[in-house]
XYZ file of N, CA and C in Angstrom:
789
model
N 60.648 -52.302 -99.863
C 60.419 -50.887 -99.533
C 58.998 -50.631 -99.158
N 58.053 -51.259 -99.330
C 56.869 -51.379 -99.100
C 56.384 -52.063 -97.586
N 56.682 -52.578 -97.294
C 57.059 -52.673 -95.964
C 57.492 -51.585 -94.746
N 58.268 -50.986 -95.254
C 58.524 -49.621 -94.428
C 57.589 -48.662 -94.369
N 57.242 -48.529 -95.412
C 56.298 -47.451 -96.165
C 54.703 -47.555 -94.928
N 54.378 -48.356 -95.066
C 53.266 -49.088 -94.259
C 53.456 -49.210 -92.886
N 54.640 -49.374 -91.981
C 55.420 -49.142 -90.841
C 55.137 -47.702 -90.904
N 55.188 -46.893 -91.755
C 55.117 -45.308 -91.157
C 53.693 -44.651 -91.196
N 53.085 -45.404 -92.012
C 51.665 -45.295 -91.740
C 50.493 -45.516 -90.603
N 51.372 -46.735 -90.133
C 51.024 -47.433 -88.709
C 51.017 -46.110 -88.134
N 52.268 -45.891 -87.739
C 53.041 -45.220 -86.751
C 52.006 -44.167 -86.852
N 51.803 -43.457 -87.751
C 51.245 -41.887 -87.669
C 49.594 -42.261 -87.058
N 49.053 -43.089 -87.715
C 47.619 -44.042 -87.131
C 47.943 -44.055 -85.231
N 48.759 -44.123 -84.738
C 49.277 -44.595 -83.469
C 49.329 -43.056 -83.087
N 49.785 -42.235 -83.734
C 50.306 -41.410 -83.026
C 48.684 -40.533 -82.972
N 47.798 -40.552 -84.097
C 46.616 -40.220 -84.361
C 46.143 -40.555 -83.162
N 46.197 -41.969 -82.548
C 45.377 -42.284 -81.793
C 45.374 -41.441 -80.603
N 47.066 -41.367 -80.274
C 47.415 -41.132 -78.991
C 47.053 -39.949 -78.918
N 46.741 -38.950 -79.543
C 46.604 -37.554 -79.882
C 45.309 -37.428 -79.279
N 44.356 -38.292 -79.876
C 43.036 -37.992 -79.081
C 42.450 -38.043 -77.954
N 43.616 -39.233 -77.450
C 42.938 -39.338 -76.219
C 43.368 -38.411 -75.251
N 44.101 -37.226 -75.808
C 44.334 -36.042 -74.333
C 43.144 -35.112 -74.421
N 42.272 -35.329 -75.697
C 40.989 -34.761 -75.850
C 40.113 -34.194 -74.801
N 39.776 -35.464 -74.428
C 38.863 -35.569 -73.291
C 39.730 -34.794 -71.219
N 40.952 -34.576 -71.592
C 40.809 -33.844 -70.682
C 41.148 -32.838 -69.955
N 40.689 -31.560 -70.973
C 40.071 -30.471 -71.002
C 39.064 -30.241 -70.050
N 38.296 -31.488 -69.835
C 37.367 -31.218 -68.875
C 37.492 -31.773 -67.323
N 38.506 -30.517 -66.811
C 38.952 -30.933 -65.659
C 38.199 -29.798 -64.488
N 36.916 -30.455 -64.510
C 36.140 -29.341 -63.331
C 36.199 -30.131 -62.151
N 37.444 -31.063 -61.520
C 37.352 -32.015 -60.622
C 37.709 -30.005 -59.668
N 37.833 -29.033 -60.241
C 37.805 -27.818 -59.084
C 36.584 -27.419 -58.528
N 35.435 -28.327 -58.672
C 33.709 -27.928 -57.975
C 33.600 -28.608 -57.382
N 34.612 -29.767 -56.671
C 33.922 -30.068 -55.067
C 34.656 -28.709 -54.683
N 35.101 -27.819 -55.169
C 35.828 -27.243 -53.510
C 34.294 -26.112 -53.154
N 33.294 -25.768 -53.706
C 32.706 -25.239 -53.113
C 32.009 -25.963 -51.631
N 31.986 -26.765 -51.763
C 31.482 -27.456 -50.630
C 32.138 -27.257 -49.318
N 33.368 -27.012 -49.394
C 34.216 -26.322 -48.270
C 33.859 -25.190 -47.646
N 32.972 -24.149 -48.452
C 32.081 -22.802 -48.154
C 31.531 -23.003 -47.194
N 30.776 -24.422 -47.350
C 29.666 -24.845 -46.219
C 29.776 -24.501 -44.746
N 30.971 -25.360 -44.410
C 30.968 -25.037 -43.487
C 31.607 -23.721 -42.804
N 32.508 -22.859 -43.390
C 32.316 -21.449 -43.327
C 31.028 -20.677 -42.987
N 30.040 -20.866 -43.305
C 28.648 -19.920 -43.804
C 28.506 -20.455 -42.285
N 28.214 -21.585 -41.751
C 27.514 -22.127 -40.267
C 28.226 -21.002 -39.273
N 29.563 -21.400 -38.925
C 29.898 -20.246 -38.059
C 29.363 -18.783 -37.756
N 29.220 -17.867 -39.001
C 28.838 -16.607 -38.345
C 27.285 -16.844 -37.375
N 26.540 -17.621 -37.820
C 24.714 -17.528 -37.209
C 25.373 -17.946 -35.933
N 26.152 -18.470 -35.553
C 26.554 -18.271 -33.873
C 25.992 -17.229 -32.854
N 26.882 -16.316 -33.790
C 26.695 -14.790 -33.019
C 25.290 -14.623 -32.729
N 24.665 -14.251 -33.597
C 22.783 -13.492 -33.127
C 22.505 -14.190 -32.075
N 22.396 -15.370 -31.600
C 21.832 -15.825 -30.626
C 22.224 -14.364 -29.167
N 22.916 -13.703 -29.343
C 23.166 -13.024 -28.267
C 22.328 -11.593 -28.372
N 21.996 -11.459 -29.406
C 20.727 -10.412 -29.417
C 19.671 -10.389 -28.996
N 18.613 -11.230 -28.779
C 17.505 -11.293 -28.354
C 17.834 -11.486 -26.599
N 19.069 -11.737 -26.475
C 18.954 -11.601 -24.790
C 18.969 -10.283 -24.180
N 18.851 -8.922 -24.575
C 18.647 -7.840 -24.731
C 17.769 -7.482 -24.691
N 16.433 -7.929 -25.750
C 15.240 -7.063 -25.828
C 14.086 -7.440 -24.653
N 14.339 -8.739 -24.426
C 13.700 -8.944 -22.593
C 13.744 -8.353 -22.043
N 15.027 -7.672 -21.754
C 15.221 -7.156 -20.630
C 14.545 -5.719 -20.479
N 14.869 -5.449 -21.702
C 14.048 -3.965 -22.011
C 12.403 -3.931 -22.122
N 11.925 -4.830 -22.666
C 10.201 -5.176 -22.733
C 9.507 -4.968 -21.045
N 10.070 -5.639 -20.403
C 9.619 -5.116 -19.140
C 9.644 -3.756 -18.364
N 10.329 -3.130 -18.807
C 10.468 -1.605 -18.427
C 9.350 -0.807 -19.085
N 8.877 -1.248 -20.360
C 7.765 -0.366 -20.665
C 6.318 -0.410 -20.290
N 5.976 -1.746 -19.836
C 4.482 -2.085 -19.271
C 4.551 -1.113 -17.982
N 5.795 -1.336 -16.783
C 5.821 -0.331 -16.108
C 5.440 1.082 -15.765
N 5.383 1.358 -16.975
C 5.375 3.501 -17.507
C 3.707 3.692 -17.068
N 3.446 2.729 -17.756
C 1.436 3.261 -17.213
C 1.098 3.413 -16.041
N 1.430 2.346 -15.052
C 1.227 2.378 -13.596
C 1.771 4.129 -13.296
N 2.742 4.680 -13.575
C 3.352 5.903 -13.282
C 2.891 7.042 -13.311
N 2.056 6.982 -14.437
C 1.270 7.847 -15.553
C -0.202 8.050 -15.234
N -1.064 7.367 -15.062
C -2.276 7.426 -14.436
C -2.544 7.734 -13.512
N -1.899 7.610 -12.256
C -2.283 8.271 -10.961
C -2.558 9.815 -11.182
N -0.819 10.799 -11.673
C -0.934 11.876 -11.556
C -1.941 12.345 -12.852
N -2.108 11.821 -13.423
C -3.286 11.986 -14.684
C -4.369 12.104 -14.307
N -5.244 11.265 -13.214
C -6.234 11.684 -12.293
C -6.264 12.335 -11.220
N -5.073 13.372 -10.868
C -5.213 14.187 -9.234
C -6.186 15.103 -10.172
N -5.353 15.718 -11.089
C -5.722 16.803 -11.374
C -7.571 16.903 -11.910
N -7.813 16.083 -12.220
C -9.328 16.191 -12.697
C -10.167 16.470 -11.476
N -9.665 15.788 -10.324
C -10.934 15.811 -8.808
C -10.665 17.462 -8.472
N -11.878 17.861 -8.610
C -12.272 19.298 -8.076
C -11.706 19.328 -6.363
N -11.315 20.804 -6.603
C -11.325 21.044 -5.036
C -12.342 21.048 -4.114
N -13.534 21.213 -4.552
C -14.398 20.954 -3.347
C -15.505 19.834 -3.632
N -14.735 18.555 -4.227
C -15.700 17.315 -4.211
C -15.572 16.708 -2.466
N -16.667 16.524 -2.358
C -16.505 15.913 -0.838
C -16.120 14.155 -0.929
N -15.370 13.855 0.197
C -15.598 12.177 -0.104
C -16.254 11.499 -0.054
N -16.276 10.608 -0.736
C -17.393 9.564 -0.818
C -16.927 8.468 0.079
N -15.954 8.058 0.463
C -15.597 6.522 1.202
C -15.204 7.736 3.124
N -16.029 8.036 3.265
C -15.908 8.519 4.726
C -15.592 7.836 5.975
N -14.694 7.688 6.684
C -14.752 7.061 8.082
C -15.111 7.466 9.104
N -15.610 8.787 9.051
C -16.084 9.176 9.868
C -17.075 8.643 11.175
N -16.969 8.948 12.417
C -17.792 8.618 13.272
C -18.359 9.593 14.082
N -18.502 11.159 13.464
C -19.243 11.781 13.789
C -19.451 13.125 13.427
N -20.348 14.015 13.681
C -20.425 15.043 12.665
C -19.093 16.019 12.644
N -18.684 16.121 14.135
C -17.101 16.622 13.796
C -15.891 16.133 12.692
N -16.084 14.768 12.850
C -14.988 13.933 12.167
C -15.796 14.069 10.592
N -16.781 13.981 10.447
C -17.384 14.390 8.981
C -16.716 15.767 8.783
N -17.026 16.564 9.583
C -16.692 18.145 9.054
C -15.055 17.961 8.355
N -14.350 17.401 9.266
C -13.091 17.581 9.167
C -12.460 16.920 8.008
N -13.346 15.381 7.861
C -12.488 15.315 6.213
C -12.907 15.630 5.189
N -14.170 16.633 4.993
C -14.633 16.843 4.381
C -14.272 18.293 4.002
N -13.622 18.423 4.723
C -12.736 19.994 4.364
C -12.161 20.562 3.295
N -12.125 21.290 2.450
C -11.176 21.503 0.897
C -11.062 22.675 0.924
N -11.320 23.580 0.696
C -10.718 24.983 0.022
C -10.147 25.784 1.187
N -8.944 25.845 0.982
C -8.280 26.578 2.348
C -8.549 28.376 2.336
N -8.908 28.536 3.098
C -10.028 30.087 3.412
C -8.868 30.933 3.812
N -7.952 30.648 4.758
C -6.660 31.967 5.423
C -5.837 30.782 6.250
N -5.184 31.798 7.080
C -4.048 31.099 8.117
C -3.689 32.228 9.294
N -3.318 31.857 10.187
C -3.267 32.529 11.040
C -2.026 31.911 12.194
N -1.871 32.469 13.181
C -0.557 32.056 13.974
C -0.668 30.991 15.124
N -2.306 30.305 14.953
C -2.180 29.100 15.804
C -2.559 27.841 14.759
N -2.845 28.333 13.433
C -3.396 27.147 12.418
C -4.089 27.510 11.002
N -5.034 26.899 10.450
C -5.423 27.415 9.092
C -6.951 27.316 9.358
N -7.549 27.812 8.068
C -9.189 27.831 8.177
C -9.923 27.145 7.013
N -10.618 26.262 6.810
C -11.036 25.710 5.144
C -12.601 25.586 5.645
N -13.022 25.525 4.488
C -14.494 25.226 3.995
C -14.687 24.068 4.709
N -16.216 23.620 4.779
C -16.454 22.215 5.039
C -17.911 22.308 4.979
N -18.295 21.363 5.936
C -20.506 20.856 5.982
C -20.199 20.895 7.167
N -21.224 21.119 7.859
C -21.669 20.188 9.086
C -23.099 19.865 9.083
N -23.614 18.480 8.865
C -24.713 18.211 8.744
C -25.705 18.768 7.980
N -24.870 19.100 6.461
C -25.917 19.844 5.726
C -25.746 21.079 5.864
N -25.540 21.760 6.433
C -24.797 23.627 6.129
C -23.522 24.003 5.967
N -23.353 24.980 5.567
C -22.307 25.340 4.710
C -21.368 25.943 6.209
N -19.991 25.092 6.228
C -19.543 25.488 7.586
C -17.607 26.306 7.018
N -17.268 26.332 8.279
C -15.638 26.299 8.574
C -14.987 25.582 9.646
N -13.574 24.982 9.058
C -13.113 24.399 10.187
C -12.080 24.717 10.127
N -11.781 25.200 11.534
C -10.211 26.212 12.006
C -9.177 24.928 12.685
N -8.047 24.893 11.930
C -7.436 23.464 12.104
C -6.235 24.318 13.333
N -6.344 23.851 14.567
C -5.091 24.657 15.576
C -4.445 23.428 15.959
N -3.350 24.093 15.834
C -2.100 22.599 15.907
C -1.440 23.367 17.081
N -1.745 22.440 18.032
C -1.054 22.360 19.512
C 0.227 22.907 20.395
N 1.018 22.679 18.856
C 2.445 22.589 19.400
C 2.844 24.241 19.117
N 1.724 24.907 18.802
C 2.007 26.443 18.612
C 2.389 27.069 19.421
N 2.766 28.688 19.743
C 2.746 29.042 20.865
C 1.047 29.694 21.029
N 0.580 29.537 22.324
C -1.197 30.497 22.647
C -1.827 29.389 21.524
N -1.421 28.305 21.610
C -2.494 26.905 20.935
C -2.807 25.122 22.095
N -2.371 25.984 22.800
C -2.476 24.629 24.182
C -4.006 24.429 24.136
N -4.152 23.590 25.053
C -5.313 22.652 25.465
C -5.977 24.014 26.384
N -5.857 24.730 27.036
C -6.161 26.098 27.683
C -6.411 26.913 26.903
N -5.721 27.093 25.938
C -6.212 28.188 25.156
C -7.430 27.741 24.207
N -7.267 26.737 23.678
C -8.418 25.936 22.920
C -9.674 26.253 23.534
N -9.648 25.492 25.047
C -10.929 25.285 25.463
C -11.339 26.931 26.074
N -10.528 28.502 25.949
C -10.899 29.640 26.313
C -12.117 29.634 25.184
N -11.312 29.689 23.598
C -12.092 30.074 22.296
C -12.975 29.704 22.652
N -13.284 27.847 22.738
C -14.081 27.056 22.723
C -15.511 27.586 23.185
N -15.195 28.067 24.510
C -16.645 28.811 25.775
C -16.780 30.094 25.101
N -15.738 30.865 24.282
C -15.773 32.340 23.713
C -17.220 32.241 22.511
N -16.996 30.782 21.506
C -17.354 30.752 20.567
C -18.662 30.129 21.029
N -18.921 29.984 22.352
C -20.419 29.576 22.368
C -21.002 30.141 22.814
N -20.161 30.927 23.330
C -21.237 32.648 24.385
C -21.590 33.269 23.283
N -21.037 33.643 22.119
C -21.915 34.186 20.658
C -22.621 33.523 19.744
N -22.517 32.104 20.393
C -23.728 31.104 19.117
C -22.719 30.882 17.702
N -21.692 30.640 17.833
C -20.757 30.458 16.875
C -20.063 29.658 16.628
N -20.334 28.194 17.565
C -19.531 26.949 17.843
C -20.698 25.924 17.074
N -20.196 25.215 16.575
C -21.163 24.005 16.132
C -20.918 23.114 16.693
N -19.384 22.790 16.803
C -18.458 21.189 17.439
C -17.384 21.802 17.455
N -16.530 20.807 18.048
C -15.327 20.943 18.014
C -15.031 19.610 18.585
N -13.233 19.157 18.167
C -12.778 18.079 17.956
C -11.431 18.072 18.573
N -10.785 16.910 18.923
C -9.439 16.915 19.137
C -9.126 16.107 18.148
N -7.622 15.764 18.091
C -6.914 14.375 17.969
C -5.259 14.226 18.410
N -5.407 13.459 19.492
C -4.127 13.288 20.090
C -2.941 12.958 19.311
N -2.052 13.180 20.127
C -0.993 12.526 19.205
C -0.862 10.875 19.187
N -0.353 10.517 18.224
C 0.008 8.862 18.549
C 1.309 8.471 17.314
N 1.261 6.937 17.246
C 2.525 6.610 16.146
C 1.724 6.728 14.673
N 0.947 6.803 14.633
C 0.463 6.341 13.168
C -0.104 7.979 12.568
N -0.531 8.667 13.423
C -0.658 10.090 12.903
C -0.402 10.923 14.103
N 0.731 11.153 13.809
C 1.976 12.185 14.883
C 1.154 13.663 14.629
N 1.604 14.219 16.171
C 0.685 15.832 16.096
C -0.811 15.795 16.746
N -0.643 17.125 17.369
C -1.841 17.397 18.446
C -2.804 18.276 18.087
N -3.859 18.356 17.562
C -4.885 18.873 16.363
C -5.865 19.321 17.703
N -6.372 20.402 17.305
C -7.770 20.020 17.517
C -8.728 21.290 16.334
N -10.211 20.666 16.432
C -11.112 21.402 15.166
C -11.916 22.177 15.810
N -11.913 23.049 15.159
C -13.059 24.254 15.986
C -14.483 24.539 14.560
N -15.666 23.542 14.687
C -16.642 24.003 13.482
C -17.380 25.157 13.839
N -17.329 25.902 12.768
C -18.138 27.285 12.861
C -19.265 27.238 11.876
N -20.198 28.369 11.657
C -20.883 28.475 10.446
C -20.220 29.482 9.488
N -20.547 29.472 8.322
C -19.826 29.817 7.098
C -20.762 31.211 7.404
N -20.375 32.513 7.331
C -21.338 33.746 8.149
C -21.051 34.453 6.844
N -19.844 34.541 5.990
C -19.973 35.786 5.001
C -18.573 35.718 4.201
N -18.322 37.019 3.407
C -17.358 36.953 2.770
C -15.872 37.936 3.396
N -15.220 37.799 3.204
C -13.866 38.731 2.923
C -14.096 40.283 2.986
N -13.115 41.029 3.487
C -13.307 42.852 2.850
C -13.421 42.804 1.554
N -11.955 42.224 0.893
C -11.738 42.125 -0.394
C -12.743 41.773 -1.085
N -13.618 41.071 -0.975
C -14.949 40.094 -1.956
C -16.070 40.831 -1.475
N -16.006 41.443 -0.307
C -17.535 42.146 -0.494
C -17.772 43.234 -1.232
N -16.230 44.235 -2.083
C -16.029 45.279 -2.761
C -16.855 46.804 -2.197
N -16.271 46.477 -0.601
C -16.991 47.827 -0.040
C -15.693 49.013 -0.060
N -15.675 49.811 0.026
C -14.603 50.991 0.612
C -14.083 50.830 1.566
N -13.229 51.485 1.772
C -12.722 51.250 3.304
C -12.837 51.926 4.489
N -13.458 52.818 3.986
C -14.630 53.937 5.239
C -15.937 52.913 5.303
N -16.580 52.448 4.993
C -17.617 51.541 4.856
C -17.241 50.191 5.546
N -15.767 49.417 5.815
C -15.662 48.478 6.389
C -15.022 48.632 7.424
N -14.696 50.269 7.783
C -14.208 51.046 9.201
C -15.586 51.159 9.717
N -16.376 51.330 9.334
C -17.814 51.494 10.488
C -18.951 50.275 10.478
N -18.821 49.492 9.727
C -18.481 47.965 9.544
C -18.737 47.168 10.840
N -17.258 47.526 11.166
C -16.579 46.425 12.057
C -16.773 47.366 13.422
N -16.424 48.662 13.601
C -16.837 49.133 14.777
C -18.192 49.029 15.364
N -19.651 48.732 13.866
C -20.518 48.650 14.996
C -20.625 47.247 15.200
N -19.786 46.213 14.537
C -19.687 44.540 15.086
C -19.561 44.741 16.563
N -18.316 45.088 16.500
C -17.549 45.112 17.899
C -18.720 46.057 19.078
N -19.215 46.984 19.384
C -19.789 47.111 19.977
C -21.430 46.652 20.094
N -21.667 46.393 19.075
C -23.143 45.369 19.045
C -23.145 43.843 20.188
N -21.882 43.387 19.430
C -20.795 42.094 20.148
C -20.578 42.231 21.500
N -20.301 43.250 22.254
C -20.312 43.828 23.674
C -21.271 43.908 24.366
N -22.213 44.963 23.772
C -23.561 44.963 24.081
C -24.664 43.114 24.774
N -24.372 42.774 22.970
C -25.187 41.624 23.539
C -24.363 40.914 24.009
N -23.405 40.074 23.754
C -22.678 39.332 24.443
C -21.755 39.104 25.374
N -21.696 40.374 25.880
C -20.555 40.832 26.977
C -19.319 40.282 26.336
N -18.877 40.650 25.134
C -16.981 39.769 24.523
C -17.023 41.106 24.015
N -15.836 41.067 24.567
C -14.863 42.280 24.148
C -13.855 41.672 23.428
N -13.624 42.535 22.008
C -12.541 41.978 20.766
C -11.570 42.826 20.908
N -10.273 41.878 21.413
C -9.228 43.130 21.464
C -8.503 43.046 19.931
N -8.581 42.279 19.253
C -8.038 41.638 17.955
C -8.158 42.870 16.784
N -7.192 43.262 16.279
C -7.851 44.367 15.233
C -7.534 44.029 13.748
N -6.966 42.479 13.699
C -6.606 41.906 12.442
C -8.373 42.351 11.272
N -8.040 42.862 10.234
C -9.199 42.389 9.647
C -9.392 41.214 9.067
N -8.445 40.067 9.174
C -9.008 38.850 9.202
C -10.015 38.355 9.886
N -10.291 38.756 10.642
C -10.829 38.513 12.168
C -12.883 38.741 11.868
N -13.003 39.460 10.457
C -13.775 40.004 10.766
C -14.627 39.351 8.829
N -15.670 38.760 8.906
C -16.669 39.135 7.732
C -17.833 39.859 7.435
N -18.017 39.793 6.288
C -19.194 40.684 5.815
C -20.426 39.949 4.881
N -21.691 40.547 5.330
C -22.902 39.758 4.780
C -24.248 40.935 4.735
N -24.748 40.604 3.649
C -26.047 41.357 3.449
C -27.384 40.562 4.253
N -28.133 41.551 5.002
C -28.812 41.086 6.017
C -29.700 42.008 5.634
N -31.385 41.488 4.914
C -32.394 42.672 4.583
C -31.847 43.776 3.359
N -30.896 43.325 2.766
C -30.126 44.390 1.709
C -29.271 45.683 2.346
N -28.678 45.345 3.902
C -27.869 45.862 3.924
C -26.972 45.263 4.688
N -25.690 45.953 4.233
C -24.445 45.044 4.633
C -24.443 45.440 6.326
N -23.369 44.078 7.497
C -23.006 43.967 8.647
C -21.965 43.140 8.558
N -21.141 43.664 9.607
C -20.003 42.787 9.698
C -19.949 41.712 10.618
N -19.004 40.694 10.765
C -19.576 39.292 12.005
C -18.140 39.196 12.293
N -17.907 38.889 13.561
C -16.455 38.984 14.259
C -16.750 37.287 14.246
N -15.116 36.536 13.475
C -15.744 35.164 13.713
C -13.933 34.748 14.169
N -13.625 35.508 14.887
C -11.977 35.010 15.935
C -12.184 35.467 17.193
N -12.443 34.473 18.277
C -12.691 35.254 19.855
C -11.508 34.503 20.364
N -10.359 34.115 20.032
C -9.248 33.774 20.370
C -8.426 34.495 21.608
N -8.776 35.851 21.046
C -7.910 36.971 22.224
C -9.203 37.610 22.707
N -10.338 37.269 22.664
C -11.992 37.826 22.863
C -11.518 37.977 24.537
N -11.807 38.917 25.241
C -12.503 38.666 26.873
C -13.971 39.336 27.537
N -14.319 38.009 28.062
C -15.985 37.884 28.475
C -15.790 38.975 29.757
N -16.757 39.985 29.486
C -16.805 40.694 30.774
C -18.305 41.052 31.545
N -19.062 39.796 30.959
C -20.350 39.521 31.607
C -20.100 39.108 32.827
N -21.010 39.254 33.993
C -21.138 38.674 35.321
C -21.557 36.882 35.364
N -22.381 36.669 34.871
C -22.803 35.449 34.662
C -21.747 34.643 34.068
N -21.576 32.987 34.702
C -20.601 32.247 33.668
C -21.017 32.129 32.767
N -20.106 31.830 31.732
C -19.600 31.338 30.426
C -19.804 30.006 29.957
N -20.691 29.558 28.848
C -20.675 28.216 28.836
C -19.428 27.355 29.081
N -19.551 26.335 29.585
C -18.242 25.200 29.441
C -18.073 24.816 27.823
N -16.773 24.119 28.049
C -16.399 24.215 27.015
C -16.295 22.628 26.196
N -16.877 21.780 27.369
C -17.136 20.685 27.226
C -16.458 19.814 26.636
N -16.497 18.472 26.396
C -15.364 17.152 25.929
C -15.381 17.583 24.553
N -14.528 17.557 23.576
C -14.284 17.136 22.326
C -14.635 16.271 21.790
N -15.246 16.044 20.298
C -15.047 14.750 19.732
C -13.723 14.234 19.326
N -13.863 12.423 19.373
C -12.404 12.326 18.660
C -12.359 12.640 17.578
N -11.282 12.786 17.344
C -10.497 12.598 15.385
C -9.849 11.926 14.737
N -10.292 10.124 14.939
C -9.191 9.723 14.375
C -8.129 9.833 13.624
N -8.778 10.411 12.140
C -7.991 10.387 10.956
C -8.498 11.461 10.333
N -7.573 12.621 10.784
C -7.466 14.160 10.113
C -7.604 14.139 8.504
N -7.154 12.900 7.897
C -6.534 13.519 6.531
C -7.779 14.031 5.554
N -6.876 14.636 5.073
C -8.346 15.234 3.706
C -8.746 14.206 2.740
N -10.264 14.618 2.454
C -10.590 13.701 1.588
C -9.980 13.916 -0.260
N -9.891 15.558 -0.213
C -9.690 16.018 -1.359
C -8.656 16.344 -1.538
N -7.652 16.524 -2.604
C -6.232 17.063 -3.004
C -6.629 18.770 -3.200
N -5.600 19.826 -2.050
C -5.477 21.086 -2.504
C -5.150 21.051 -3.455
């Protein structure tokens, strides 16, 4: 019986054994390779961005652009209206007068009138554009002899037409003689007897008769501290002296009308 007894002792020793060895596995983390599978998940999305920065190129160049745009009209406005130019092409005192022209003075129905120099005095230049009606090459050169029978011509200018500056110009320089009705702040009984004794003073000495009754036609200036008026349009003027009339002589050219200054 002892024999058996010891057989069951074995046995339970055996079964002891076998018992332990499921011990060890509990520790079944063979589930942490699977993170490694993540890996390559995560690579795919950084694909995409590469397509963003092909965008902001395109846009970076549009803004260096903006300045070039911006500065020009940023400097019209600072140049005064009556700075004269400095880079002149001129080739002669007409063609000086003319781009040197800025403050536009009136207008009238063969052209306009602006400020200018001529050689150092304070002038006007009456711009008559050709293609008017009573602005021909005839009528020009009437003024022309009108404005020198009263000592009132300085120069005068053409400029033909051509391809590169279209239009038939010509410049009539005067001297700058006075102001406006409006700016001399006289009455208007005072610039009615004014201008009537212009006009017959104007007759007297110069044999020109003013048929013109625009008071554009007409300025005012203090002479000895008292005011006179100066007829400075002999456009529709007629000479009724016996003696001729100066000629009216060649024009200077004009190459290049344009202004030096921005109205």
């Amino acid at each position: 019986m002892l024999l058996p007894s010891n057989r069951c002792v074995d046995l339970t020793l055996l079964l002891d054994f076998k018992a332990d060895k499921p011990i060890p596995q509990p520790s079944l983390p063979p589930a942490e390779p699977e993170p490694p599978a993540q890996a390559p998940v995560v690579k795919t999305p950084p694909k995409t961005p590469p397509k963003v920065p092909t965008n902001p190129p395109e846009e970076q160049p549009d803004e260096p652009a903006e300045p070039p745009t911006q500065t020009p009209p940023g400097k019209n406005p600072k140049k005064p209206p009556t700075k004269p130019c400095k880079n002149k092409r001129a080739e002669n005192p007409v063609d000086d007068a003319v781009h040197s022209r800025t403050t536009r003075l009136g207008s009238g129905n063969t052209g306009e009138v602006y400020k200018t120099t001529f050689e150092g005095r304070d002038a006007v230049v009456k711009v008559v554009d050709a293609s008017r009606p009573g602005a021909g090459p005839e009528n020009v050169r009437k003024e022309v002899s009108n404005l020198k029978t009263v000592g009132q011509l300085l120069g005068w200018g053409e400029k033909k037409n051509d391809n590169r500056n279209p239009g038939h110009f010509f410049y009539l320089i005067m001297p700058h003689m006075g102001v406006t009705d409006k700016d001399s702040g006289l009455s208007e009984g005072q610039l009615g007897e004014l201008a009537k004794k212009a006009k017959d003073d104007y007759l007297k000495k110069y044999k020109m008769e003013n048929r013109d009754k625009n008071p554009s036609n007409y300025v005012y200036r203090q002479v000895d501290g008292k005011w006179q008026a100066e007829i400075i349009d002999w456009a529709r003027a007629e000479y009724t002296g016996k003696t001729p009339q100066p000629d009216a002589g060649t024009p200077e050219e004009v190459k290049d009308p344009a202004m030096c200054t921005h109205m």
